[in-house]
mmCIF file of C-alpha atoms in Angstrom:
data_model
loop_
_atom_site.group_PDB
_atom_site.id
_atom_site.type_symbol
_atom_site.label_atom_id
_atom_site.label_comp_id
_atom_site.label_asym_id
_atom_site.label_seq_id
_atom_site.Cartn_x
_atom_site.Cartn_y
_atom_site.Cartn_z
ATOM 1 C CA UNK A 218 83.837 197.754 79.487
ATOM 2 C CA UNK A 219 87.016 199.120 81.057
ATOM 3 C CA UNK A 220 87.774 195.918 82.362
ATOM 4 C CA UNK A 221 88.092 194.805 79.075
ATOM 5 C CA UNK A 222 89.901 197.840 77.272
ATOM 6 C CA UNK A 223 92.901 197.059 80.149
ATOM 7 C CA UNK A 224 93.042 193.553 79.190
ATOM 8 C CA UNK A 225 93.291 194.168 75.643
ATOM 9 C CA UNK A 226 96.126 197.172 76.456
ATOM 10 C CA UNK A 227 98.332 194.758 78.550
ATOM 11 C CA UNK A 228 97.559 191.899 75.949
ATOM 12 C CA UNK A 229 99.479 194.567 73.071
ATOM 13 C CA UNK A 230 101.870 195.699 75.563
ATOM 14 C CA UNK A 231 102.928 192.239 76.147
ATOM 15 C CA UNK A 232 102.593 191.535 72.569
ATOM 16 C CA UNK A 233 104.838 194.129 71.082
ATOM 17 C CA UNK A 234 107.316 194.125 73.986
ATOM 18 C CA UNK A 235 107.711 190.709 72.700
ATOM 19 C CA UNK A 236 108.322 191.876 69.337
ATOM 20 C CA UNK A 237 110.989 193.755 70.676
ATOM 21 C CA UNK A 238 112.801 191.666 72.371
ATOM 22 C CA UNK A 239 113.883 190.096 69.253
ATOM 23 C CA UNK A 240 115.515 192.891 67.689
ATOM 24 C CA UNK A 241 118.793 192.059 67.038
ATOM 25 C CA UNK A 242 119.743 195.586 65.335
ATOM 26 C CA UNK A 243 117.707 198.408 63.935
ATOM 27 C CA UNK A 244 114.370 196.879 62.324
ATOM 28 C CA UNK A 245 115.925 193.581 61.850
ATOM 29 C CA UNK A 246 114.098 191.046 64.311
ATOM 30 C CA UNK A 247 115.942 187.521 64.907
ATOM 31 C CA UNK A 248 113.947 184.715 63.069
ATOM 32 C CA UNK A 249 112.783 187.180 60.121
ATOM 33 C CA UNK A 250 112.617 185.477 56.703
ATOM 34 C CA UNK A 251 116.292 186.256 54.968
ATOM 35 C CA UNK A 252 114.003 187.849 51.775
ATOM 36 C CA UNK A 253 112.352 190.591 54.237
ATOM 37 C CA UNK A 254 116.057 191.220 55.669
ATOM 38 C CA UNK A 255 117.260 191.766 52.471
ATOM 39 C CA UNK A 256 114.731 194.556 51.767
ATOM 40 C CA UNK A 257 115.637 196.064 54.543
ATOM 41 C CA UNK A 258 119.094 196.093 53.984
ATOM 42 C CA UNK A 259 118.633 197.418 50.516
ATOM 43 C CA UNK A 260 115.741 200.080 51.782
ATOM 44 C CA UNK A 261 117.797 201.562 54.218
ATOM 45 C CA UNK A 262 121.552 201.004 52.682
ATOM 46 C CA UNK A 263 122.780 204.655 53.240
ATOM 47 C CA UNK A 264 121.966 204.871 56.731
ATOM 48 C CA UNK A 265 122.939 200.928 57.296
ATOM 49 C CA UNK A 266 126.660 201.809 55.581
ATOM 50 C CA UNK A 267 127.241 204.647 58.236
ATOM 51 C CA UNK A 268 126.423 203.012 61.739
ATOM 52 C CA UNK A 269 128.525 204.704 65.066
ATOM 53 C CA UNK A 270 129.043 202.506 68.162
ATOM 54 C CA UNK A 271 131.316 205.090 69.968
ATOM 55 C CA UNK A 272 132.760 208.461 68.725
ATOM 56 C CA UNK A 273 135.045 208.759 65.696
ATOM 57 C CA UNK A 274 134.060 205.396 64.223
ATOM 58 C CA UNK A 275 132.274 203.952 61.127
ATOM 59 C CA UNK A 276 130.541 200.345 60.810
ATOM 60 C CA UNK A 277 128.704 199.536 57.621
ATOM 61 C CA UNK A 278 125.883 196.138 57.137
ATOM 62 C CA UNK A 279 126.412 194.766 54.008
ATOM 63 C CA UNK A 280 124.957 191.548 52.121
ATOM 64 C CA UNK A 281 127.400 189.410 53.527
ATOM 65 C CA UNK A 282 126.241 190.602 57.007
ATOM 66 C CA UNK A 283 123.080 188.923 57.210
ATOM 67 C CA UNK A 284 123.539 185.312 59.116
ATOM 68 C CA UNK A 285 120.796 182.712 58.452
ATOM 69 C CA UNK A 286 119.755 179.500 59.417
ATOM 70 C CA UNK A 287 117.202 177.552 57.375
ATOM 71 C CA UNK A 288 116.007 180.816 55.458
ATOM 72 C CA UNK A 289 115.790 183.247 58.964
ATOM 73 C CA UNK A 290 117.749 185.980 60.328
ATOM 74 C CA UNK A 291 119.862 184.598 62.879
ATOM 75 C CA UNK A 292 122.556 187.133 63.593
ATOM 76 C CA UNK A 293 124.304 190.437 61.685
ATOM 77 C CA UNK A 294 127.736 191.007 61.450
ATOM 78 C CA UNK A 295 128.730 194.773 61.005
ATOM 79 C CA UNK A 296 132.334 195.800 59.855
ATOM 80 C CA UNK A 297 134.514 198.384 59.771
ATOM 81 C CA UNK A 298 133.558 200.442 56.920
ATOM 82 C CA UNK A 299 137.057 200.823 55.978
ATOM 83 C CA UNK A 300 140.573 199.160 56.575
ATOM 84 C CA UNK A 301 142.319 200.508 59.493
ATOM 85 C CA UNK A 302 145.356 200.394 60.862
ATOM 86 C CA UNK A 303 146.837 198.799 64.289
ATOM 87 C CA UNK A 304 146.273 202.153 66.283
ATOM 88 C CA UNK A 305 142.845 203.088 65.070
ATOM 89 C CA UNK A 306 142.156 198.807 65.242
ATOM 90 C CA UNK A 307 142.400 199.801 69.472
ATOM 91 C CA UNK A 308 140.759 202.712 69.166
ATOM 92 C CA UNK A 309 137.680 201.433 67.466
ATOM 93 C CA UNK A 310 138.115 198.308 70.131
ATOM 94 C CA UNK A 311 138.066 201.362 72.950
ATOM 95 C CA UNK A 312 135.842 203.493 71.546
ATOM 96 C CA UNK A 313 133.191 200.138 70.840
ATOM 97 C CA UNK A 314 133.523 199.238 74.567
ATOM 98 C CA UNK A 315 132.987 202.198 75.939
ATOM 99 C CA UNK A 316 129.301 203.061 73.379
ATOM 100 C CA UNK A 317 128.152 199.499 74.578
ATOM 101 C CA UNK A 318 128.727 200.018 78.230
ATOM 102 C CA UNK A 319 127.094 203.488 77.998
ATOM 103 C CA UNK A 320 123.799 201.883 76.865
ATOM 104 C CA UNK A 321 123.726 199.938 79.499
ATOM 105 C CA UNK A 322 124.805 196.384 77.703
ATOM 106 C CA UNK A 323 127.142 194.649 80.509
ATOM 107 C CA UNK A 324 130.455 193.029 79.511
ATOM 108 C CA UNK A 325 130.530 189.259 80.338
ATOM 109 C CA UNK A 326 134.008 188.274 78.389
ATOM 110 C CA UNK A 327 136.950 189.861 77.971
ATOM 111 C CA UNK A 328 140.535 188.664 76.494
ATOM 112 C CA UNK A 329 143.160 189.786 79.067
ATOM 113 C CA UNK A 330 144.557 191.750 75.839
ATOM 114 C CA UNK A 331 140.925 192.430 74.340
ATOM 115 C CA UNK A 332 142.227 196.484 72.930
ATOM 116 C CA UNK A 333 145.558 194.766 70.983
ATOM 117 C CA UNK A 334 144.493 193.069 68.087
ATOM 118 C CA UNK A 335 147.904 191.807 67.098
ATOM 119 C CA UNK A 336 147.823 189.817 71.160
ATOM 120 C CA UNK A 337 143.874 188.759 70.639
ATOM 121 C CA UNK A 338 143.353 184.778 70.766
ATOM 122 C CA UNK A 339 141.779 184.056 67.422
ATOM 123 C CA UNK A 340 139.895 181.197 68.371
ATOM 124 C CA UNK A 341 137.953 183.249 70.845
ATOM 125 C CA UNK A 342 135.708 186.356 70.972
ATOM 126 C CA UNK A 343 136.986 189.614 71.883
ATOM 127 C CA UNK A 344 134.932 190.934 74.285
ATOM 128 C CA UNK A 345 131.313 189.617 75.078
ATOM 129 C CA UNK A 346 127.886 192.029 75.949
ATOM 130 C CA UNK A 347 124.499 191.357 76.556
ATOM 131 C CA UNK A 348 121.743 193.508 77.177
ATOM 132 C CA UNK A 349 120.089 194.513 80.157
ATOM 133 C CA UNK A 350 117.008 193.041 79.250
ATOM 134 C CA UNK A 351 118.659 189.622 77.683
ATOM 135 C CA UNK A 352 117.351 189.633 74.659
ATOM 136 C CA UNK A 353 120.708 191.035 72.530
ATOM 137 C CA UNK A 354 123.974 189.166 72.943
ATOM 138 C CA UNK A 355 126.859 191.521 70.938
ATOM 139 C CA UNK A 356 130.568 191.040 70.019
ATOM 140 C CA UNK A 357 133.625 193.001 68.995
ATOM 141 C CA UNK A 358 136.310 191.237 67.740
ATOM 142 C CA UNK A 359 139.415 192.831 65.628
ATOM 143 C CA UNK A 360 140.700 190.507 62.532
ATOM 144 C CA UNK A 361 144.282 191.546 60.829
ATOM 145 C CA UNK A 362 147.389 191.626 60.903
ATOM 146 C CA UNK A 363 150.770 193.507 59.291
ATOM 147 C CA UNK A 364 148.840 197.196 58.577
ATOM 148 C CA UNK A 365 145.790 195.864 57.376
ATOM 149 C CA UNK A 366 142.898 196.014 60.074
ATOM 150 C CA UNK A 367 138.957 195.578 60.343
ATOM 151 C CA UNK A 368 137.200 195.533 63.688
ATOM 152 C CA UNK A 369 133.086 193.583 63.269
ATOM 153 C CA UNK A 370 130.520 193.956 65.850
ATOM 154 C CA UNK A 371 127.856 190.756 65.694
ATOM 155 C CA UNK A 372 124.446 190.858 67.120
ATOM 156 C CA UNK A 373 122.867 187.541 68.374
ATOM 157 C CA UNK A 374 119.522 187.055 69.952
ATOM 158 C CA UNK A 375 120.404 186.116 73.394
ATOM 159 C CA UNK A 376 118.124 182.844 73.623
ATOM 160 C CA UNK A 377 119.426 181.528 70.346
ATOM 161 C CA UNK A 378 122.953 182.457 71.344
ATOM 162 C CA UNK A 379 122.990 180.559 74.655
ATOM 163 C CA UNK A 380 121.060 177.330 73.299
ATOM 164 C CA UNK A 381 123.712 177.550 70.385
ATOM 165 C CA UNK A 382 126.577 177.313 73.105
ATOM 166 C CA UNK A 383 124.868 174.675 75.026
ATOM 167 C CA UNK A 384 124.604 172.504 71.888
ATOM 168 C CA UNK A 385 121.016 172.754 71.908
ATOM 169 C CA UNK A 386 120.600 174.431 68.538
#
């Protein structure tokens, strides 16, 4: 009988560590149905509007942050909850960095200028994490210019994300 109890343990283990490997943020899981996201989104919209990914600054989800491909939750893109401007656009850039690094996520892209927004190549990501477990792939990228700034962090499933860049999705 205990034979069997272990199986079934490791069999829910493996099953829900599964599960959680396709988080992309909070309870939203990568491949959900786009309804169910929605729900969430409009369940938990005071806590989603108020989101910290490093000291001092503010990210919201909104409707338009939900990504989906053929009605599922492919990726989220957060925002800045408010328009900043070019000095607190590098802080939330420094400040981002430096929450994503401290949970462990490991930068693998950089710009050469990735904390200026006003020298950041627009045609290519800020800075790059991913997990240590491979399951999350994140960016930070800063959009603006003159004195009008926003900063978005986007979460991708990791397996999606790298058969999307290998033209396999």
């Amino acid at each position: 009988m205990r034979p069997l109890l272990l199986l079934i343990f490791f069999l829910c283990l493996s099953f829900n560590s599964k599960l959680l490997a396709q988080n992309l943020f909070k309870s939203f899981i990568f491949q959900m149905p786009m309804e169910e996201a929605k729900l969430i989104l409009n369940k938990d919209s005071k806590i989603l509007k108020n989101l910290s990914f490093g000291e001092g600054t503010i990210y919201a989800v909104r409707k338009k942050s939900l990504v989906g491909r053929d009605d599922k939750l492919v990726s989220m893109n957060l925002g800045s909850k408010k328009n900043l401007n070019i000095d607190q656009a590098r802080s939330y850039m420094k400040k981002s960095r430096s929450y994503f690094e401290s949970k462990k996520f490991k930068t693998v892209y950089a710009q050469e200028n990735w904390s200026n927004p006003d020298l950041v190549k627009k045609n290519l990501p800020c800075i790059r994490f991913v997990d240590h477990e491979k399951t999350v792939v994140v960016e930070v990228d800063p959009r603006g210019q003159g004195s009008v700034y926003n900063v978005f962090i986007t979460f991708y499933n990791y397996d999606w994300f790298i058969k999307k860049a290998f033209g396999k999705q």
